[in-house]
Amino acid sequence: MWHEMLWPLAAAQQSMDLVNRQMLASQCRLLRDYLNELNTNCRLPHDIELMTLDINGRAAELLSPKGSPTQRYMLYLHGGGFALGSLDTHRELAMAFARHADARVLAIDYRLAPDYPWPAGLEDALAACHWLLEQGVTPERLAIGGDSAGGGLAVSLLQSLRREGHRQPAACVLLSPWVDLSCSSPSMDLNAATDPLLNRVQMRAFAELYAGKQPLDSPAISPLFGDLQGLAPLHVQVSLQEVLRDDARRLVQGVQQQGGRAEIKETAWMPHVWQLLYRYLPQAASSVRQASRFIKAFTAAA
């Protein structure tokens, strides 16, 4: 799986003092190309229809359950540290949500660091959401989803929609969201020995590539430090053993303290974004179905 490809990159980043920023950027580009090539032969299952789109100059895909009259939509934002990931790496997960949530899932190939630091990715996510609204998708029929960096981007999207005066989507599903790019969550150290995929040094490097000249604790970069009032109902999933555990907990607590609706489901001994292993792990399939039930409970299908 593509997560395994992060291991050598993490091992090469044991000290930020030893990593040249330009070299790290080059590593990201090479790894991104490799991951995309690795996932290009994903077969489209018989029960899913795929429509290719161009949204504001970015490639996008609309994945729909074949034969379903559903008018429920989901905008899904892939993870990858804001520097990796693509439509190819997350297509199977998007299809799983289309199937189990009975939804038309829009995935967009948003711009990535280091070539396009903040706010490029957020601008593309906003453009995708605006496109759905322009097609007549009403907020009560729309859910937002994302994993890891895509989860943080999803929260930033909700905050941006509120600032623009739009109504919030009906639901938001976040898988191991990365919402504090300053890497100050206690679990960043407490779970360092139990997370086989991520570590503070690696994540700090990705954060700096994404943030550019912005401070890592800026609300624009780390949505955890932004306004958490009035957001869509959140369903958050996280592993008890991963370094982002407390990002998820702090986000849910922050939303609840502002009077919002947020729930968290913690699973033991799962890797970061284990839901990507949907076809292989029973726990991953169970988690996707659980998140899908949340989407169906809060969104209208017609």
Coordinates of C-alpha atoms in Angstrom, one line a residue:
M1 CA 0.0 0.0 0.0
W2 CA 1.1 3.6 -0.6
H3 CA 1.4 4.3 3.1
E4 CA 4.4 1.9 3.2
M5 CA 6.2 4.2 0.8
L6 CA 6.4 6.9 3.5
W7 CA 8.7 4.8 5.7
P8 CA 12.0 5.3 3.8
L9 CA 11.2 9.1 3.6
A10 CA 10.6 9.2 7.3
A11 CA 13.8 7.3 8.0
A12 CA 15.7 9.8 5.9
Q13 CA 14.4 12.7 8.0
Q14 CA 15.7 11.9 11.5
S15 CA 16.9 15.4 11.9
M16 CA 15.6 18.5 10.1
D17 CA 19.1 20.0 10.4
L18 CA 20.4 17.4 8.1
V19 CA 17.7 17.7 5.5
N20 CA 18.1 20.3 2.7
R21 CA 14.7 21.8 1.9
Q22 CA 15.3 21.6 -1.8
M23 CA 16.3 17.9 -1.5
L24 CA 13.2 17.2 0.5
A25 CA 11.0 18.9 -2.1
S26 CA 12.7 16.8 -4.8
Q27 CA 12.1 13.6 -2.8
C28 CA 8.4 14.5 -2.5
R29 CA 8.0 14.9 -6.2
L30 CA 9.8 11.6 -7.0
L31 CA 7.7 9.7 -4.4
R32 CA 4.5 11.4 -5.6
D33 CA 5.2 10.3 -9.2
Y34 CA 6.0 6.7 -8.0
L35 CA 2.8 6.4 -5.9
N36 CA 0.7 7.7 -8.8
E37 CA 2.2 5.2 -11.2
L38 CA 1.7 2.4 -8.6
N39 CA -2.0 3.1 -8.4
T40 CA -2.9 3.9 -12.0
N41 CA -4.2 0.4 -12.8
C42 CA -7.0 0.5 -10.3
R43 CA -10.0 -1.3 -11.9
L44 CA -13.4 0.2 -11.8
P45 CA -15.8 -2.2 -10.2
H46 CA -19.0 -3.2 -11.9
D47 CA -21.2 -1.3 -9.5
I48 CA -19.5 2.1 -9.8
E49 CA -19.7 4.7 -12.6
L50 CA -16.9 7.2 -13.1
M51 CA -17.2 10.6 -14.7
T52 CA -14.0 12.7 -15.4
L53 CA -14.2 16.4 -14.9
D54 CA -12.2 19.6 -15.1
I55 CA -12.9 22.0 -12.2
N56 CA -11.2 25.3 -12.4
G57 CA -8.3 23.7 -14.3
R58 CA -7.9 20.7 -12.0
A59 CA -8.7 17.1 -12.8
A60 CA -11.6 15.7 -10.8
E61 CA -13.7 12.5 -10.7
L62 CA -17.3 11.9 -9.8
L63 CA -17.8 8.3 -8.6
S64 CA -21.4 7.2 -8.4
P65 CA -23.2 3.9 -7.4
K66 CA -24.5 2.4 -10.6
G67 CA -28.2 2.4 -10.9
S68 CA -28.8 4.4 -7.8
P69 CA -31.1 7.5 -8.0
T70 CA -29.3 9.1 -5.1
Q71 CA -28.8 12.8 -5.0
R72 CA -26.5 12.7 -2.0
Y73 CA -23.1 14.0 -2.7
M74 CA -19.7 13.9 -0.9
L75 CA -16.6 16.0 -1.6
Y76 CA -13.6 13.9 -0.6
L77 CA -10.1 15.4 -0.1
H78 CA -7.2 12.9 -0.1
G79 CA -4.4 12.9 2.4
G80 CA -0.6 12.7 1.8
G81 CA 1.0 15.5 3.9
F82 CA -0.2 18.2 1.5
A83 CA 2.6 17.0 -0.8
L84 CA 1.6 13.4 -1.8
G85 CA -1.5 11.6 -2.9
S86 CA -3.8 11.9 -5.9
L87 CA -7.0 10.7 -7.4
D88 CA -5.3 7.4 -8.1
T89 CA -4.1 6.7 -4.6
H90 CA -7.5 7.3 -3.0
R91 CA -9.9 6.1 -5.7
E92 CA -10.7 2.8 -4.0
L93 CA -11.6 4.6 -0.7
A94 CA -13.7 7.1 -2.6
M95 CA -15.5 4.2 -4.3
A96 CA -16.1 2.6 -1.0
F97 CA -17.9 5.7 0.3
A98 CA -19.9 5.9 -2.9
R99 CA -21.1 2.4 -2.3
H100 CA -21.7 2.4 1.4
A101 CA -23.0 5.9 1.8
D102 CA -25.1 5.7 -1.4
A103 CA -23.5 8.9 -2.5
R104 CA -22.0 10.5 -5.6
V105 CA -18.4 11.2 -4.5
L106 CA -16.4 14.1 -6.0
A107 CA -12.7 13.8 -5.7
I108 CA -10.4 16.6 -6.9
D109 CA -6.7 16.5 -7.7
Y110 CA -5.9 19.6 -5.7
R111 CA -2.5 21.3 -6.0
L112 CA 0.3 20.1 -3.8
A113 CA 3.3 21.4 -2.0
P114 CA 6.2 22.1 -2.5
D115 CA 5.3 23.4 -6.0
Y116 CA 2.0 24.9 -4.7
P117 CA 2.0 25.8 -1.0
W118 CA -0.9 27.2 0.9
P119 CA -3.5 28.5 -0.1
A120 CA -3.5 26.6 -3.4
G121 CA -4.9 23.4 -2.1
L122 CA -7.6 25.2 -0.2
E123 CA -8.5 27.3 -3.2
D124 CA -9.0 24.1 -5.2
A125 CA -11.1 22.5 -2.5
L126 CA -13.3 25.6 -2.4
A127 CA -13.6 25.6 -6.2
A128 CA -14.8 22.0 -6.1
C129 CA -17.4 22.8 -3.4
H130 CA -18.6 25.9 -5.3
W131 CA -18.9 23.7 -8.4
L132 CA -21.2 21.3 -6.6
L133 CA -23.3 24.2 -5.3
E134 CA -23.5 25.6 -8.8
Q135 CA -24.8 22.2 -10.1
G136 CA -27.7 22.6 -7.7
V137 CA -26.4 20.4 -4.9
T138 CA -28.0 21.8 -1.7
P139 CA -26.1 21.8 1.6
E140 CA -28.5 19.3 3.2
R141 CA -27.5 16.8 0.5
L142 CA -23.7 17.4 0.8
A143 CA -21.1 15.8 3.0
I144 CA -17.4 16.6 3.2
G145 CA -14.7 14.0 3.9
G146 CA -11.0 13.8 4.1
D147 CA -8.1 11.8 5.6
S148 CA -4.9 13.0 7.3
A149 CA -3.9 16.3 5.6
G150 CA -7.1 16.1 3.6
G151 CA -9.0 16.0 6.9
G152 CA -7.3 19.2 8.0
L153 CA -8.1 20.7 4.6
A154 CA -11.7 19.7 5.0
V155 CA -11.9 21.6 8.3
S156 CA -10.3 24.6 6.7
L157 CA -12.9 24.3 3.9
L158 CA -15.8 24.4 6.4
Q159 CA -14.3 27.5 8.0
S160 CA -13.9 29.1 4.6
L161 CA -17.4 28.4 3.6
R162 CA -18.7 29.9 6.8
R163 CA -16.6 33.1 6.2
E164 CA -18.1 33.3 2.7
G165 CA -21.6 33.2 4.2
H166 CA -22.5 29.8 2.8
R167 CA -24.6 27.3 4.8
Q168 CA -22.6 24.4 6.2
P169 CA -22.7 21.0 4.5
A170 CA -24.9 18.5 6.3
A171 CA -22.0 16.3 7.6
C172 CA -18.2 16.0 7.6
V173 CA -16.2 12.8 8.0
L174 CA -12.6 13.0 9.0
L175 CA -10.1 10.1 9.1
S176 CA -7.1 10.7 11.3
P177 CA -7.2 14.4 10.6
W178 CA -4.1 16.5 10.7
V179 CA -5.3 19.8 12.1
D180 CA -2.3 21.1 14.1
L181 CA 0.7 21.5 11.8
S182 CA 2.8 22.9 14.6
C183 CA 2.9 19.3 15.8
S184 CA 2.2 20.3 19.4
S185 CA -0.3 17.5 20.2
P186 CA 0.9 15.4 23.2
S187 CA 0.5 12.1 21.3
M188 CA 3.1 13.3 18.8
D189 CA 5.6 12.2 21.5
L190 CA 3.5 9.7 23.5
N191 CA 2.7 7.6 20.5
A192 CA 6.1 7.9 18.7
A193 CA 7.0 4.3 19.5
T194 CA 3.6 2.9 18.3
D195 CA 3.1 4.7 15.1
P196 CA 4.9 2.9 12.3
L197 CA 4.2 5.5 9.6
L198 CA 4.5 9.0 11.0
N199 CA 6.8 10.9 13.2
R200 CA 7.2 14.6 14.3
V201 CA 10.3 15.3 12.2
Q202 CA 8.8 14.0 9.1
M203 CA 5.5 15.8 9.6
R204 CA 7.2 19.1 10.5
A205 CA 9.0 18.9 7.2
F206 CA 5.8 18.4 5.3
A207 CA 4.1 21.2 7.3
E208 CA 6.9 23.6 6.4
L209 CA 6.6 22.8 2.7
Y210 CA 2.9 23.4 2.8
A211 CA 2.9 26.5 5.0
G212 CA 5.5 28.5 3.0
K213 CA 6.0 31.7 4.9
Q214 CA 3.0 31.3 7.1
P215 CA 3.5 30.4 10.8
L216 CA 2.6 26.7 11.4
D217 CA 0.3 27.7 14.3
S218 CA -1.6 30.2 12.1
P219 CA -5.3 29.4 11.9
A220 CA -5.0 29.5 8.2
I221 CA -2.5 26.6 8.3
S222 CA -3.7 24.8 11.4
P223 CA -7.5 24.9 11.5
L224 CA -7.5 23.6 15.1
F225 CA -6.5 27.1 16.1
G226 CA -9.2 28.7 14.0
D227 CA -12.9 29.4 14.8
L228 CA -14.6 26.0 15.5
Q229 CA -18.0 27.5 16.0
G230 CA -20.9 26.7 13.7
L231 CA -19.2 23.9 11.7
A232 CA -21.0 20.9 10.1
P233 CA -21.6 17.8 12.4
L234 CA -18.3 15.9 12.6
H235 CA -17.6 12.2 12.7
V236 CA -13.9 11.6 13.4
Q237 CA -12.0 8.3 13.3
V238 CA -8.5 7.9 14.7
S239 CA -6.2 5.1 15.9
L240 CA -5.3 5.0 19.6
Q241 CA -1.7 4.3 18.7
E242 CA -1.0 7.0 16.1
V243 CA 0.7 10.3 16.6
L244 CA -2.3 12.2 15.4
R245 CA -4.6 10.8 18.1
D246 CA -4.7 14.0 20.0
D247 CA -5.2 16.2 16.9
A248 CA -8.5 14.3 16.6
R249 CA -9.3 14.6 20.3
R250 CA -8.5 18.3 20.5
L251 CA -10.6 19.0 17.4
V252 CA -13.7 17.2 18.7
Q253 CA -13.3 18.8 22.2
G254 CA -12.9 22.2 20.6
V255 CA -16.1 21.8 18.5
Q256 CA -18.1 20.5 21.4
Q257 CA -16.9 23.4 23.6
Q258 CA -18.3 25.8 20.9
G259 CA -21.7 24.1 21.1
G260 CA -21.2 22.1 17.9
R261 CA -21.8 18.4 17.2
A262 CA -18.8 16.2 17.0
E263 CA -18.1 12.5 17.8
I264 CA -14.9 10.5 17.8
K265 CA -14.4 6.8 17.2
E266 CA -11.1 5.5 18.4
T267 CA -9.8 2.1 17.2
A268 CA -6.9 0.2 18.8
W269 CA -3.8 -0.9 17.0
M270 CA -4.6 0.4 13.6
P271 CA -2.1 2.3 11.3
H272 CA -2.7 5.8 10.3
V273 CA -5.7 6.0 7.9
W274 CA -6.2 2.3 8.0
Q275 CA -9.5 2.8 6.1
L276 CA -7.3 2.8 2.9
L277 CA -6.9 -0.9 3.6
Y278 CA -10.7 -1.3 3.0
R279 CA -10.3 -4.3 0.7
Y280 CA -7.9 -6.1 3.1
L281 CA -8.7 -5.4 6.7
P282 CA -12.1 -6.1 8.3
Q283 CA -11.5 -3.3 10.7
A284 CA -11.1 -0.9 7.8
A285 CA -14.3 -2.0 6.1
S286 CA -16.1 -1.7 9.4
S287 CA -14.8 1.9 9.9
V288 CA -15.9 2.9 6.3
R289 CA -19.3 1.5 6.9
Q290 CA -19.6 3.3 10.2
A291 CA -18.6 6.7 8.7
S292 CA -21.0 6.0 5.8
R293 CA -23.9 5.5 8.3
F294 CA -23.1 8.9 9.8
I295 CA -23.2 10.5 6.3
K296 CA -26.5 8.8 5.5
A297 CA -28.0 9.8 8.9
F298 CA -27.3 13.5 8.4
T299 CA -27.7 14.0 4.6
A300 CA -30.7 13.8 2.3
A301 CA -30.6 11.4 -0.6
A302 CA -33.2 13.2 -2.7

